[in-house]
Amino acid sequence: MRETLLEVKNLKTYFNTNRGLFKAVDGVNLTINRGETVALVGESGSGKSMTSMSIMKLIESPGEIVDGEIIFEGQDLVKLTNKEMNQIRGNQMAMIFQEPMTSLNPVYTIGNQIMEPLRQHQKMSKNEALKRTVELLELVGFANANRMINQYPHQLSGGMRQRVMIAMAMSNNPSLLIADEPTTALDVTIQAQILDLMIDLKKQTDTSMLLITHDLGVVAEMADRVMVMYAGQIVEDTDVLTLFKNPQHPYTKGLIASMPNIDSEEKRLKTIKGMVPSANEYPSGCRFASRCPYRQKECDQVQVLTSITEGHKVRCVLATKEVKDIAATSGG
Ligand SMILES: Nc1ncnc2c1ncn2[C@@H]1O[C@H](COP(=O)(O)OP(=O)(O)OP(=O)(O)O)[C@@H](O)[C@H]1O
Ligand SMILES: [Mg+2]
């Protein structure tokens, strides 16, 4: 068994607005082991970003973590002060976002921006920081790292900026890297390069990754384990092979069926009909029921995330019925 790095228990992040209470993250349980890459997938609005922002403790008002624990390297982040959290962010935990330009400062050179946190968090001298900056830029694939340090963000392409962001995120050897749609804003060939880079980093470092994406192709290439999120909850949690070979939740099956398949004769994508319910008006039973082709009367009751086999959890009455029947006949 690998050592647990992050354990999120019953996390609830709500937005209390004058339009109602939006339950963006509503009882999420999630574990990431050391060295593991976990993908978080699901449609727009399902709560993926709010889950990661909660883990980083970057939720802004009117949003608030109202319940749960975020145990990271043995301590509960929910209980930490801002100052303590600042130490963790950019040290043990780092994040890269979809749009790298917004996170880079336009008035400083690339070199300065990477050196700054090294000097601050690792108390490096100017020379040490410069040396490490060149190393980091080489790590993320810049052949001309010595020239790159003098460039300003606007002089770089989107793909290059994302590489710089990854270099900054990796600068303090974080034990956890959170990547929220890191390739979505880039064009297709550049996306592939950034993915290759992330696969390399995964091999070269023991950094765990929480990878947020709506692209199941990316999941297949990168992830060890996958959590499928729907309407603020995890609905399926399993290893990546099982996800594609034996998905259990009807929503997961729908996501897989809507993947573009180059081998298929069928050129039109199957899409899941209907929409994710709004976070201020979830139904009391299964949140996917209104869109589910297998709906039955039990679906009106609350569904819990249940282990169906070792390492495979599902929140669906269809998948768990059989498990309950077996337990009942064996007296368990
Ligand atoms: N400022 C806010 N006020 C009210 N509700 C909010 C606010 N920010 C987020 N939410 C709620 O949180 C939900 C989840 O948002 P989140 O950004 O986590 O979705 P996501 O899964 O990352 O989607 P996407 O794939 O589009 O990035 C939203 O559907 C919305 O209901
Ligand atoms: Mg998002």
Short mmCIF file of C-alpha atoms and ligand atoms in Angstrom, two decimals:
data_model
loop_
_atom_site.label_atom_id
_atom_site.label_comp_id
_atom_site.label_asym_id
_atom_site.label_seq_id
_atom_site.Cartn_x
_atom_site.Cartn_y
_atom_site.Cartn_z
CA MET A 1 0.00 0.00 0.00
CA ARG A 2 1.24 3.45 -0.91
CA GLU A 3 1.28 6.18 1.70
CA THR A 4 -1.69 8.56 1.75
CA LEU A 5 -0.75 12.14 0.90
CA LEU A 6 -4.15 13.81 0.85
CA GLU A 7 -7.42 12.69 2.32
CA VAL A 8 -10.48 14.85 1.83
CA LYS A 9 -13.41 13.82 4.01
CA ASN A 10 -17.00 14.94 3.56
CA LEU A 11 -15.95 18.31 2.13
CA LYS A 12 -18.75 20.83 1.71
CA THR A 13 -18.19 24.20 0.05
CA TYR A 14 -21.31 26.32 -0.25
CA PHE A 15 -22.04 29.74 -1.73
CA ASN A 16 -24.63 31.65 0.21
CA THR A 17 -26.00 34.22 -2.23
CA ASN A 18 -29.18 36.27 -2.53
CA ARG A 19 -30.22 33.84 -5.27
CA GLY A 20 -30.03 30.93 -2.81
CA LEU A 21 -27.56 28.48 -1.30
CA PHE A 22 -25.36 26.90 -3.99
CA LYS A 23 -23.89 23.58 -2.87
CA ALA A 24 -20.89 23.56 -5.24
CA VAL A 25 -19.07 20.82 -3.32
CA ASP A 26 -21.45 18.67 -1.35
CA GLY A 27 -19.80 15.90 0.67
CA VAL A 28 -16.73 15.04 -1.40
CA ASN A 29 -14.43 12.22 -0.27
CA LEU A 30 -11.14 11.89 -2.09
CA THR A 31 -7.78 10.26 -1.44
CA ILE A 32 -4.48 10.78 -3.23
CA ASN A 33 -1.50 8.58 -2.47
CA ARG A 34 2.12 9.63 -2.83
CA GLY A 35 3.28 9.57 -6.43
CA GLU A 36 -0.23 8.99 -7.72
CA THR A 37 -2.06 10.94 -10.44
CA VAL A 38 -5.76 11.25 -9.76
CA ALA A 39 -8.08 12.71 -12.38
CA LEU A 40 -11.27 14.56 -11.48
CA VAL A 41 -13.72 14.53 -14.38
CA GLY A 42 -17.25 15.72 -14.97
CA GLU A 43 -19.31 18.20 -16.93
CA SER A 44 -19.10 21.95 -16.57
CA GLY A 45 -20.50 23.15 -13.25
CA SER A 46 -20.11 19.83 -11.44
CA GLY A 47 -17.77 21.33 -8.81
CA LYS A 48 -14.32 20.25 -9.97
CA SER A 49 -12.66 23.67 -9.68
CA MET A 50 -14.37 24.46 -6.38
CA THR A 51 -13.07 21.15 -5.00
CA SER A 52 -9.50 22.03 -5.96
CA MET A 53 -9.82 25.63 -4.81
CA SER A 54 -11.12 24.31 -1.48
CA ILE A 55 -8.09 22.04 -1.13
CA MET A 56 -5.83 25.06 -1.76
CA LYS A 57 -8.04 27.11 0.61
CA LEU A 58 -8.56 29.73 -2.13
CA ILE A 59 -12.36 29.92 -1.90
CA GLU A 60 -13.58 33.50 -1.82
CA SER A 61 -16.72 34.95 -0.28
CA PRO A 62 -19.64 34.27 -0.65
CA GLY A 63 -18.13 30.80 -0.92
CA GLU A 64 -17.11 29.01 2.28
CA ILE A 65 -15.96 25.58 3.42
CA VAL A 66 -18.83 24.71 5.75
CA ASP A 67 -17.91 21.15 6.67
CA GLY A 68 -15.35 18.41 6.29
CA GLU A 69 -11.63 17.81 6.65
CA ILE A 70 -8.69 18.19 4.26
CA ILE A 71 -5.90 16.08 5.74
CA PHE A 72 -2.69 16.88 3.87
CA GLU A 73 0.61 15.42 5.04
CA GLY A 74 -1.01 14.67 8.35
CA GLN A 75 -2.60 18.06 9.15
CA ASP A 76 -6.12 19.36 8.61
CA LEU A 77 -5.88 22.33 6.24
CA VAL A 78 -9.41 23.47 7.12
CA LYS A 79 -8.12 24.44 10.58
CA LEU A 80 -5.04 26.36 9.38
CA THR A 81 -4.74 30.15 9.38
CA ASN A 82 -4.10 32.11 6.18
CA LYS A 83 -0.49 32.58 7.16
CA GLU A 84 0.05 28.86 7.73
CA MET A 85 -1.71 28.10 4.46
CA ASN A 86 0.57 30.54 2.58
CA GLN A 87 3.52 28.45 3.69
CA ILE A 88 1.93 25.31 2.25
CA ARG A 89 0.85 26.90 -1.03
CA GLY A 90 3.84 27.21 -3.29
CA ASN A 91 5.80 24.85 -1.07
CA GLN A 92 4.27 21.40 -0.55
CA MET A 93 1.28 22.22 -2.74
CA ALA A 94 1.18 24.05 -6.06
CA MET A 95 -1.44 24.75 -8.68
CA ILE A 96 -1.54 25.44 -12.40
CA PHE A 97 -4.57 26.95 -14.07
CA GLN A 98 -6.20 26.97 -17.47
CA GLU A 99 -5.12 30.48 -18.47
CA PRO A 100 -1.44 31.03 -17.68
CA MET A 101 -1.35 34.74 -18.61
CA THR A 102 -3.58 35.72 -15.70
CA SER A 103 -1.15 34.15 -13.22
CA LEU A 104 2.02 35.69 -14.62
CA ASN A 105 3.00 39.23 -13.74
CA PRO A 106 3.43 41.23 -16.97
CA VAL A 107 6.03 43.64 -15.56
CA TYR A 108 8.61 41.09 -14.40
CA THR A 109 10.85 38.84 -16.48
CA ILE A 110 10.28 35.09 -16.47
CA GLY A 111 13.56 34.65 -14.60
CA ASN A 112 12.54 37.05 -11.83
CA GLN A 113 9.16 35.39 -11.38
CA ILE A 114 10.64 31.93 -10.96
CA MET A 115 13.49 33.13 -8.74
CA GLU A 116 11.28 35.07 -6.35
CA PRO A 117 9.54 32.10 -4.67
CA LEU A 118 12.84 30.19 -4.55
CA ARG A 119 14.44 33.00 -2.61
CA GLN A 120 11.39 33.44 -0.41
CA HIS A 121 10.48 29.81 0.39
CA GLN A 122 13.85 28.12 0.12
CA LYS A 123 15.95 31.11 1.24
CA MET A 124 18.28 30.65 -1.74
CA SER A 125 20.95 33.19 -2.62
CA LYS A 126 20.57 35.05 -5.90
CA ASN A 127 23.10 32.78 -7.62
CA GLU A 128 21.55 29.56 -6.33
CA ALA A 129 18.10 30.75 -7.40
CA LEU A 130 19.36 31.65 -10.85
CA LYS A 131 20.98 28.23 -11.27
CA ARG A 132 17.83 26.45 -10.14
CA THR A 133 15.70 28.64 -12.45
CA VAL A 134 17.75 27.60 -15.48
CA GLU A 135 17.41 23.94 -14.38
CA LEU A 136 13.65 24.30 -14.02
CA LEU A 137 13.27 25.92 -17.43
CA GLU A 138 15.27 23.04 -18.90
CA LEU A 139 13.09 20.56 -17.01
CA VAL A 140 10.00 21.97 -18.73
CA GLY A 141 11.62 21.73 -22.13
CA PHE A 142 13.25 25.09 -22.91
CA ALA A 143 16.51 24.45 -24.77
CA ASN A 144 17.44 28.13 -24.54
CA ALA A 145 16.82 28.56 -20.83
CA ASN A 146 19.54 31.20 -20.44
CA ARG A 147 17.78 33.44 -22.93
CA MET A 148 14.31 32.66 -21.60
CA ILE A 149 15.03 34.17 -18.17
CA ASN A 150 15.20 37.66 -19.68
CA GLN A 151 11.90 37.44 -21.54
CA TYR A 152 8.62 39.03 -20.45
CA PRO A 153 5.34 37.04 -20.43
CA HIS A 154 3.88 38.88 -23.46
CA GLN A 155 6.86 37.75 -25.55
CA LEU A 156 5.87 34.10 -25.12
CA SER A 157 3.21 31.98 -26.80
CA GLY A 158 0.40 30.39 -24.76
CA GLY A 159 2.14 27.02 -24.70
CA MET A 160 5.43 28.58 -23.55
CA ARG A 161 3.63 30.50 -20.79
CA GLN A 162 2.04 27.29 -19.57
CA ARG A 163 5.51 25.69 -19.46
CA VAL A 164 6.72 28.63 -17.36
CA MET A 165 3.75 28.18 -15.02
CA ILE A 166 4.60 24.50 -14.65
CA ALA A 167 8.25 25.41 -13.91
CA MET A 168 7.06 27.83 -11.22
CA ALA A 169 4.70 25.24 -9.77
CA MET A 170 7.47 22.63 -9.63
CA SER A 171 10.10 25.04 -8.26
CA ASN A 172 9.79 24.03 -4.62
CA ASN A 173 9.35 20.30 -5.33
CA PRO A 174 5.71 20.18 -4.23
CA SER A 175 4.36 16.88 -3.02
CA LEU A 176 1.02 17.75 -4.67
CA LEU A 177 0.46 19.53 -7.98
CA ILE A 178 -3.10 20.52 -8.77
CA ALA A 179 -3.69 21.13 -12.48
CA ASP A 180 -7.08 22.60 -13.40
CA GLU A 181 -7.68 22.09 -17.15
CA PRO A 182 -4.00 22.84 -17.86
CA THR A 183 -4.31 22.37 -21.62
CA THR A 184 -7.84 23.54 -22.41
CA ALA A 185 -6.86 27.07 -23.51
CA LEU A 186 -4.11 25.82 -25.84
CA ASP A 187 -4.39 24.65 -29.42
CA VAL A 188 -4.32 20.93 -30.12
CA THR A 189 -0.65 20.36 -31.02
CA ILE A 190 0.50 22.46 -28.06
CA GLN A 191 -1.90 20.55 -25.80
CA ALA A 192 -0.15 17.33 -26.76
CA GLN A 193 3.27 18.85 -25.96
CA ILE A 194 2.17 20.05 -22.53
CA LEU A 195 0.66 16.64 -21.79
CA ASP A 196 3.91 14.94 -22.80
CA LEU A 197 5.73 17.31 -20.48
CA MET A 198 3.42 16.43 -17.61
CA ILE A 199 3.88 12.72 -18.29
CA ASP A 200 7.67 13.28 -18.17
CA LEU A 201 7.40 15.17 -14.88
CA LYS A 202 5.33 12.34 -13.48
CA LYS A 203 8.15 9.92 -14.33
CA GLN A 204 10.98 12.17 -13.15
CA THR A 205 9.55 13.38 -9.84
CA ASP A 206 7.45 11.74 -7.14
CA THR A 207 4.96 14.61 -7.14
CA SER A 208 1.34 13.49 -6.85
CA MET A 209 -1.09 15.16 -9.21
CA LEU A 210 -4.73 16.09 -9.04
CA LEU A 211 -5.64 16.58 -12.66
CA ILE A 212 -8.91 18.28 -13.47
CA THR A 213 -10.15 17.76 -16.99
CA HIS A 214 -13.24 17.10 -19.04
CA ASP A 215 -11.13 15.23 -21.59
CA LEU A 216 -11.24 11.46 -21.05
CA GLY A 217 -8.41 11.05 -23.58
CA VAL A 218 -6.16 12.97 -21.17
CA VAL A 219 -7.40 10.79 -18.32
CA ALA A 220 -6.50 7.62 -20.21
CA GLU A 221 -2.97 8.89 -20.83
CA MET A 222 -2.16 10.38 -17.47
CA ALA A 223 -4.22 9.11 -14.58
CA ASP A 224 -3.75 6.18 -12.24
CA ARG A 225 -7.14 6.68 -10.66
CA VAL A 226 -10.26 8.61 -11.62
CA MET A 227 -13.05 10.29 -9.71
CA VAL A 228 -16.17 11.16 -11.63
CA MET A 229 -17.96 14.19 -10.23
CA TYR A 230 -21.60 15.06 -10.76
CA ALA A 231 -23.61 17.84 -9.12
CA GLY A 232 -21.18 18.43 -6.28
CA GLN A 233 -20.58 14.77 -5.44
CA ILE A 234 -18.25 11.95 -6.45
CA VAL A 235 -20.38 9.35 -8.25
CA GLU A 236 -17.65 6.88 -9.19
CA ASP A 237 -14.10 6.31 -7.94
CA THR A 238 -11.90 3.67 -9.53
CA ASP A 239 -8.59 2.89 -11.25
CA VAL A 240 -8.24 4.09 -14.82
CA LEU A 241 -8.46 0.66 -16.48
CA THR A 242 -11.69 -0.22 -14.70
CA LEU A 243 -13.13 3.17 -15.60
CA PHE A 244 -12.91 2.42 -19.29
CA LYS A 245 -13.48 -1.35 -19.17
CA ASN A 246 -16.13 -1.65 -16.52
CA PRO A 247 -17.75 1.71 -15.74
CA GLN A 248 -20.72 1.29 -13.40
CA HIS A 249 -22.43 4.63 -12.96
CA PRO A 250 -24.81 5.49 -15.83
CA TYR A 251 -23.27 8.98 -15.88
CA THR A 252 -19.76 7.56 -16.32
CA LYS A 253 -21.06 5.30 -19.09
CA GLY A 254 -22.59 8.37 -20.75
CA LEU A 255 -19.31 10.30 -20.54
CA ILE A 256 -17.41 7.42 -22.11
CA ALA A 257 -20.02 7.01 -24.85
CA SER A 258 -19.68 10.70 -25.68
CA MET A 259 -15.91 10.41 -26.25
CA PRO A 260 -14.90 10.99 -29.85
CA ASN A 261 -13.83 7.65 -31.32
CA ILE A 262 -11.65 7.81 -34.40
CA ASP A 263 -12.14 4.11 -35.18
CA SER A 264 -15.89 4.34 -35.08
CA GLU A 265 -18.05 4.48 -38.21
CA GLU A 266 -20.52 6.54 -36.24
CA LYS A 267 -19.37 10.13 -36.65
CA ARG A 268 -22.02 11.79 -34.52
CA LEU A 269 -21.22 11.90 -30.83
CA LYS A 270 -23.68 10.53 -28.35
CA THR A 271 -24.38 13.14 -25.73
CA ILE A 272 -26.03 12.82 -22.36
CA LYS A 273 -29.46 14.39 -22.66
CA GLY A 274 -30.55 17.06 -20.21
CA MET A 275 -28.55 19.29 -17.92
CA VAL A 276 -26.73 19.15 -14.58
CA PRO A 277 -29.21 20.35 -11.92
CA SER A 278 -28.36 23.78 -10.53
CA ALA A 279 -26.38 23.69 -7.29
CA ASN A 280 -29.16 25.53 -5.42
CA GLU A 281 -31.86 23.00 -6.27
CA TYR A 282 -30.63 19.43 -6.17
CA PRO A 283 -33.31 16.74 -6.00
CA SER A 284 -33.46 14.80 -2.72
CA GLY A 285 -32.69 11.43 -4.33
CA CYS A 286 -30.10 10.55 -6.97
CA ARG A 287 -28.95 13.78 -8.62
CA PHE A 288 -28.55 12.11 -12.00
CA ALA A 289 -32.00 10.47 -12.00
CA SER A 290 -33.71 13.01 -14.27
CA ARG A 291 -31.21 12.21 -17.05
CA CYS A 292 -30.75 8.51 -16.36
CA PRO A 293 -31.98 5.91 -18.87
CA TYR A 294 -32.10 3.26 -16.10
CA ARG A 295 -34.15 5.26 -13.59
CA GLN A 296 -36.25 3.22 -11.16
CA LYS A 297 -38.27 3.97 -8.05
CA GLU A 298 -35.34 3.47 -5.62
CA CYS A 299 -33.61 6.41 -7.32
CA ASP A 300 -35.87 8.80 -5.40
CA GLN A 301 -33.95 7.86 -2.26
CA VAL A 302 -30.57 9.33 -1.25
CA GLN A 303 -27.70 7.39 -2.83
CA VAL A 304 -24.40 6.88 -1.03
CA LEU A 305 -20.97 6.17 -2.49
CA THR A 306 -20.56 2.41 -1.92
CA SER A 307 -17.64 0.00 -2.45
CA ILE A 308 -18.64 -2.63 -4.99
CA THR A 309 -15.21 -4.25 -5.28
CA GLU A 310 -11.78 -3.46 -3.79
CA GLY A 311 -10.89 0.07 -4.96
CA HIS A 312 -14.12 0.67 -6.88
CA LYS A 313 -16.86 2.87 -5.44
CA VAL A 314 -20.13 3.84 -7.06
CA ARG A 315 -23.07 6.03 -6.05
CA CYS A 316 -25.88 4.21 -7.85
CA VAL A 317 -28.60 1.82 -6.77
CA LEU A 318 -28.15 -0.34 -9.89
CA ALA A 319 -24.47 -0.99 -9.23
CA THR A 320 -24.85 -1.50 -5.50
CA LYS A 321 -28.02 -3.61 -5.47
CA GLU A 322 -26.13 -6.77 -6.31
CA VAL A 323 -23.53 -6.09 -3.60
CA LYS A 324 -26.29 -5.62 -1.02
CA ASP A 325 -28.02 -8.85 -2.14
CA ILE A 326 -24.78 -10.81 -1.72
CA ALA A 327 -24.20 -9.26 1.70
CA ALA A 328 -27.76 -10.16 2.74
CA THR A 329 -27.53 -13.83 1.67
CA SER A 330 -24.11 -14.27 3.30
CA GLY A 331 -25.52 -12.79 6.50
CA GLY A 332 -23.19 -9.73 6.33
N1 LIG B 1 -19.53 32.85 -6.93
C1 LIG B 1 -20.41 31.86 -6.97
N2 LIG B 1 -21.69 32.04 -6.56
C2 LIG B 1 -22.60 31.05 -6.59
N3 LIG B 1 -22.32 29.79 -6.98
C3 LIG B 1 -21.07 29.56 -7.39
C4 LIG B 1 -20.06 30.55 -7.42
N4 LIG B 1 -18.92 29.99 -7.89
C5 LIG B 1 -19.24 28.70 -8.15
N5 LIG B 1 -20.52 28.45 -7.85
C6 LIG B 1 -21.22 27.17 -7.98
O1 LIG B 1 -20.27 26.13 -8.01
C7 LIG B 1 -20.61 25.21 -9.02
C8 LIG B 1 -19.38 24.45 -9.45
O2 LIG B 1 -18.47 25.30 -10.08
P1 LIG B 1 -17.03 24.81 -10.55
O3 LIG B 1 -16.33 26.02 -11.06
O4 LIG B 1 -16.36 24.04 -9.48
O5 LIG B 1 -17.40 23.83 -11.76
P2 LIG B 1 -16.40 23.00 -12.68
O6 LIG B 1 -16.74 21.56 -12.50
O7 LIG B 1 -15.01 23.41 -12.42
O8 LIG B 1 -16.87 23.46 -14.13
P3 LIG B 1 -15.99 23.78 -15.45
O9 LIG B 1 -15.77 22.45 -16.11
O10 LIG B 1 -16.89 24.66 -16.26
O11 LIG B 1 -14.73 24.46 -15.04
C9 LIG B 1 -21.27 26.05 -10.08
O12 LIG B 1 -22.14 25.30 -10.88
C10 LIG B 1 -22.03 27.07 -9.25
O13 LIG B 1 -23.29 26.56 -8.89
MG MG B 2 -13.57 24.41 -13.55
#
